[in-house]
Short mmCIF file of C-alpha atoms in Angstrom, two decimals:
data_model
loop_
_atom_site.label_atom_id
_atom_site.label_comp_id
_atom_site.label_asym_id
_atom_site.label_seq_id
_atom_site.Cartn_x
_atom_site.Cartn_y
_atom_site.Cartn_z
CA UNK A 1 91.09 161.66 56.72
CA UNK A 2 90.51 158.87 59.45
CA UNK A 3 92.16 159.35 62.78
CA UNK A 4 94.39 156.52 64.19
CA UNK A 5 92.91 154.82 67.00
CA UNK A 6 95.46 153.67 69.56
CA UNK A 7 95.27 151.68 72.51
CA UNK A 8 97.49 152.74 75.15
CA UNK A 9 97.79 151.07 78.72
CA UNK A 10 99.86 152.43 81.14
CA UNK A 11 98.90 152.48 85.71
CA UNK A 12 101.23 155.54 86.20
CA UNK A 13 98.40 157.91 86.55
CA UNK A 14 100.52 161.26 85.67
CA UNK A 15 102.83 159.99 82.84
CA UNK A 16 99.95 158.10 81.35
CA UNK A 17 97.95 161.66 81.22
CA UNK A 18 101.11 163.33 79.80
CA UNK A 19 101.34 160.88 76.81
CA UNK A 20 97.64 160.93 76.18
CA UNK A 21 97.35 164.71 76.28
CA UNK A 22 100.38 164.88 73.62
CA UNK A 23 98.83 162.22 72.00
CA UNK A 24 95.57 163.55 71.52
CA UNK A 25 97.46 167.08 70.16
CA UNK A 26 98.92 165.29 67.03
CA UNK A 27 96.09 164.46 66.93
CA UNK A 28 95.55 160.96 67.54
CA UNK A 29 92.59 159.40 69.13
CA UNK A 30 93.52 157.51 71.98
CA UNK A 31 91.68 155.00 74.20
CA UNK A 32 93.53 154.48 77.76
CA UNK A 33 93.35 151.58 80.52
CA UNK A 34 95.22 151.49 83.59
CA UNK A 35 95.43 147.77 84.03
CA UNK A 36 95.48 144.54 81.65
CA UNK A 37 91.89 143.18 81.67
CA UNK A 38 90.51 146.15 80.92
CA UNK A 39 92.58 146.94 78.14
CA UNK A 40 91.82 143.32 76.65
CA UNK A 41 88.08 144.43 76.76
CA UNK A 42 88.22 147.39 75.14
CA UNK A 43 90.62 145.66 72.46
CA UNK A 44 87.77 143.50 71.74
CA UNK A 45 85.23 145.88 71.35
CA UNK A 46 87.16 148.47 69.82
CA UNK A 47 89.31 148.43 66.34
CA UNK A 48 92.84 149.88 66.78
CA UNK A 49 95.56 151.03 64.42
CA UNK A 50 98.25 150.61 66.94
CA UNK A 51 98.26 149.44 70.20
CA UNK A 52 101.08 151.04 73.41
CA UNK A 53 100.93 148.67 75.95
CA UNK A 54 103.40 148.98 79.35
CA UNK A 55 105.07 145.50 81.05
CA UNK A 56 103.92 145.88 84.71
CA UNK A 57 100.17 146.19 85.15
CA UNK A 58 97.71 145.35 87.52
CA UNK A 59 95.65 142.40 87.52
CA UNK A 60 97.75 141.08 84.38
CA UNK A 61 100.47 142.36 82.72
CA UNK A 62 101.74 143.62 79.39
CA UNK A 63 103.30 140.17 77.80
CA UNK A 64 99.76 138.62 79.14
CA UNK A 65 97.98 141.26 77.23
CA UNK A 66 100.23 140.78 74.15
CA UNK A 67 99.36 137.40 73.95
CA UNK A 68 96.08 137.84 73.78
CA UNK A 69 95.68 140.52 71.29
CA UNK A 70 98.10 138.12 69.43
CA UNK A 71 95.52 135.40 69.57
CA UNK A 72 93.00 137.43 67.84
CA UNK A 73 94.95 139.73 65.47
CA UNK A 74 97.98 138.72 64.21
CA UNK A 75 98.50 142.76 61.92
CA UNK A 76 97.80 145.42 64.72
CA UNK A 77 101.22 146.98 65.54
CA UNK A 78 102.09 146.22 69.29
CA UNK A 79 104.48 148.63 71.02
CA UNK A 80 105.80 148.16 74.59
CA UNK A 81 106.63 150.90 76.82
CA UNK A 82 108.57 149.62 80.03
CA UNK A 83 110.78 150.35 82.66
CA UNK A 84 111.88 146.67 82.16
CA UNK A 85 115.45 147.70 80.00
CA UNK A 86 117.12 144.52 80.45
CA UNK A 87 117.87 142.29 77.11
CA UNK A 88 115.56 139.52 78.73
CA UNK A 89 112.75 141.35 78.43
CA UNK A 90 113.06 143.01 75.96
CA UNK A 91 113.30 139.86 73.73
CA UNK A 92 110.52 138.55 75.06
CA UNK A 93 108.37 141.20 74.41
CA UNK A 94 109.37 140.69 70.26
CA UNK A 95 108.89 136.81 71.06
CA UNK A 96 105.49 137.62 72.04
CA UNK A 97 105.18 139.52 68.59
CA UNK A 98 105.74 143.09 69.46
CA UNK A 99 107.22 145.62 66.58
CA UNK A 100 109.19 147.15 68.93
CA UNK A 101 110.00 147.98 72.61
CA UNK A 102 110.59 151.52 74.05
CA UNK A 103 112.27 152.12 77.51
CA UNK A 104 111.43 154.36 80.06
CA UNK A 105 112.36 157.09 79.90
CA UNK A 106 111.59 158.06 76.11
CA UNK A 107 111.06 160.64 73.99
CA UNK A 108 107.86 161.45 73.46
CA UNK A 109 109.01 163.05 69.76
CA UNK A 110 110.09 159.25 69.29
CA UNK A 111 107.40 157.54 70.46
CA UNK A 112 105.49 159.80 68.00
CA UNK A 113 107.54 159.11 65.30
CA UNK A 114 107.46 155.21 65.42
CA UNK A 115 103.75 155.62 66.04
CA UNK A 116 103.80 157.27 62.55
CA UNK A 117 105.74 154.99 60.94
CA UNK A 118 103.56 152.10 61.85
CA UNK A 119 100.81 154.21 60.28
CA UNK A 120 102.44 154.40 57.19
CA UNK A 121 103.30 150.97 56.37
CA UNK A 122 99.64 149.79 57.27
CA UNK A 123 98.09 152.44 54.71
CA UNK A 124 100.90 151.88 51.99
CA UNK A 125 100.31 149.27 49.60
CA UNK A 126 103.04 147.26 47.90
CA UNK A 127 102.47 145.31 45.25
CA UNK A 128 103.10 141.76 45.67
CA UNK A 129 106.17 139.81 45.60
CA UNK A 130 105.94 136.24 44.21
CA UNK A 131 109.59 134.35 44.94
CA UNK A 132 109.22 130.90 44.07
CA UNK A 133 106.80 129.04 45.83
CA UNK A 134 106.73 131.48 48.39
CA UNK A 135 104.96 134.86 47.49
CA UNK A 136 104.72 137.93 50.20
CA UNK A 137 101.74 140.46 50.13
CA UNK A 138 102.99 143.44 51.98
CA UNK A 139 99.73 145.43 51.80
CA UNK A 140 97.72 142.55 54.00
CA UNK A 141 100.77 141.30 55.71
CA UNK A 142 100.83 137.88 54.92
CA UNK A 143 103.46 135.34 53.57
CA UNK A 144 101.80 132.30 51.47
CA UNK A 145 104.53 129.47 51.77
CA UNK A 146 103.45 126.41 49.16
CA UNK A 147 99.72 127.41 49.12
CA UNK A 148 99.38 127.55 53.26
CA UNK A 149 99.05 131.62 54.48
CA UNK A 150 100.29 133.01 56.79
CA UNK A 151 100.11 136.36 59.06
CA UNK A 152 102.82 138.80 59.75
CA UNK A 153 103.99 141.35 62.00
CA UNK A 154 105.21 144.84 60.55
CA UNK A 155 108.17 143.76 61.52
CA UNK A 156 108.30 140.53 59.78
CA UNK A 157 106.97 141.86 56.57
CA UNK A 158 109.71 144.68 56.63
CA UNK A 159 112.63 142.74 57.35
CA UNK A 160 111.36 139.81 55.14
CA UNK A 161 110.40 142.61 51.93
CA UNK A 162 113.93 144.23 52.42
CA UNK A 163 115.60 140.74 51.64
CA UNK A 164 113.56 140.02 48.72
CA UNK A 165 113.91 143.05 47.09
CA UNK A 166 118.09 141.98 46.97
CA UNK A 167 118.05 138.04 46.19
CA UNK A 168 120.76 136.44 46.58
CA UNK A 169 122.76 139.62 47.75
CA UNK A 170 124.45 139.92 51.26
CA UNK A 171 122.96 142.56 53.08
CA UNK A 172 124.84 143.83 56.04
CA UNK A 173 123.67 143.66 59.19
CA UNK A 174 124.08 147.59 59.79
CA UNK A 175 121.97 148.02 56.54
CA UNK A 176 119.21 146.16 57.69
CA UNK A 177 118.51 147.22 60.67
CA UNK A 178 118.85 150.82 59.73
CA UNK A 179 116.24 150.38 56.52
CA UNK A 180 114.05 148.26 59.12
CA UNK A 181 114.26 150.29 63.17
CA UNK A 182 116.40 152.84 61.86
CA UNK A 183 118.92 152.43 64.16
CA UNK A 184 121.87 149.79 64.26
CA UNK A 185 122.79 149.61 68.29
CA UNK A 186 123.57 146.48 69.58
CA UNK A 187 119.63 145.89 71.50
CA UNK A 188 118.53 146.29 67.69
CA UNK A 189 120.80 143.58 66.42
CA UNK A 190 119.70 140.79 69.30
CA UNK A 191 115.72 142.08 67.63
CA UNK A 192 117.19 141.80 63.87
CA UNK A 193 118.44 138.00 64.84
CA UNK A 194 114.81 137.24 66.67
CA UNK A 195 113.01 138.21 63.77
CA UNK A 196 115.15 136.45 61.44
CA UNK A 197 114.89 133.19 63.15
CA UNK A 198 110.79 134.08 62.67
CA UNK A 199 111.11 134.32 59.38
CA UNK A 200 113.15 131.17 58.92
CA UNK A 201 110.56 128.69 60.17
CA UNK A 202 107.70 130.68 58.08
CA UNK A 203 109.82 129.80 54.83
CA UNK A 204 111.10 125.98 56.19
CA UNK A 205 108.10 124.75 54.23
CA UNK A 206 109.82 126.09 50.86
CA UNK A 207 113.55 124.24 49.95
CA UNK A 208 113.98 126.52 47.14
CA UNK A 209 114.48 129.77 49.24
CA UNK A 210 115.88 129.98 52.40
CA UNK A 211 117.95 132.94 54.47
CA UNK A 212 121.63 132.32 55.14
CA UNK A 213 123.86 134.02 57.89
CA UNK A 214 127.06 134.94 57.09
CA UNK A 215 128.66 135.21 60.29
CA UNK A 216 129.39 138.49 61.88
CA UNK A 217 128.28 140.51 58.29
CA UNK A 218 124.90 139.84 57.49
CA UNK A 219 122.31 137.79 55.41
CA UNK A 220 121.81 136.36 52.12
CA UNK A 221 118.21 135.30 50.59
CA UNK A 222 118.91 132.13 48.59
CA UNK A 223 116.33 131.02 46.13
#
């Protein structure tokens, strides 16, 4: 069995040997930079399965480095691992397309767990789901929206899947996210409405399906 290659970039010298160690006991095979430019050159030359990137670098920094990977491969599970716990930055970090954001300190038994999750939904395929004109392909990650494809985060493709599998059912907010992160707190919820708003432009191209909010409860899928 192949093992998963991640890319993990964190300067703090000690904790960034303490996660790798761990890690590499799972095992996992890990590939670690200290600073943003050198992580974006080993992205290129390297093919990851997940990639743990920290805000503050040197040189550049994590949302720089997100952006990048971003404009090369739109599938590869990002994962942020900052000090940086305000809601700001947090939501910028998913902006940029990050799956999720952990803040320091973690658990490592998390971190681990998420890591494995991401795993999972990149080596389990799902059959396809045509809706419409608007058909989702959860094994390649990609939504096709009136013949024009596009690319999708985990993220997208969970949250997205979830709601078609329940048409024109109101799914609760609390529901959601705890099918989707697995948690419902209220960081979660502001990441749940990001996402959403995502999706909603990826599907404006389609008039016969379309998510609605209802206010304070949750979401329906119209088509």
């Amino acid at each position: 069995m192949k093992t998963a290659h991640i890319l993990f970039v964190e300067d703090d010298v000690n904790l960034g040997f303490v996660i790798r160690d761990t890690l590499e006991n799972v095992p996992f095979r890990v590939t670690h930079c200290t600073n943003g430019p050198d992580a974006w050159t080993a992205f290129q030359a390297g093919s990851f399965d997940v990639c743990l990137l920290d805000v503050m670098l040197p040189q550049s920094d994590g949302f720089t480095l997100a952006k990048q990977i971003r404009s090369i491969n739109t599938q590869v599970p990002i994962l942020f691992l900052s000090a940086l716990a305000n809601r700001d930055d947090r939501l910028q970090g998913l902006r940029l397309g990050a799956d999720d954001y952990l803040t320091k300190p973690f658990s490592i038994e998390e971190l681990i767990l998420k890591i494995n999750v991401f795993l999972r939904r990149t080596t389990t395929a799902v059959d396809r789901q045509p809706v419409s004109h608007t058909t989702l392909d959860r094994q390649n990650l990609t939504l096709t929206v009136k013949g024009q494809t596009q690319t999708l985060t985990h993220r997208e493709a969970d949250v997205i899947a979830y709601l078609l599998d329940r048409p024109n059912t109101l799914v609760r907010r609390d529901e959601l996210l705890r099918a989707v992160w697995g948690d419902d707190d209220y960081f979660m919820g502001r990441s749940l409405d990001v996402f959403i708003s995502r999706l909603r432009k990826r599907l404006a191209q389609d008039p016969t399906i379309r998510i609605e909010n209802v206010h304070g409860v949750g979401f329906v899928l119209r088509q």
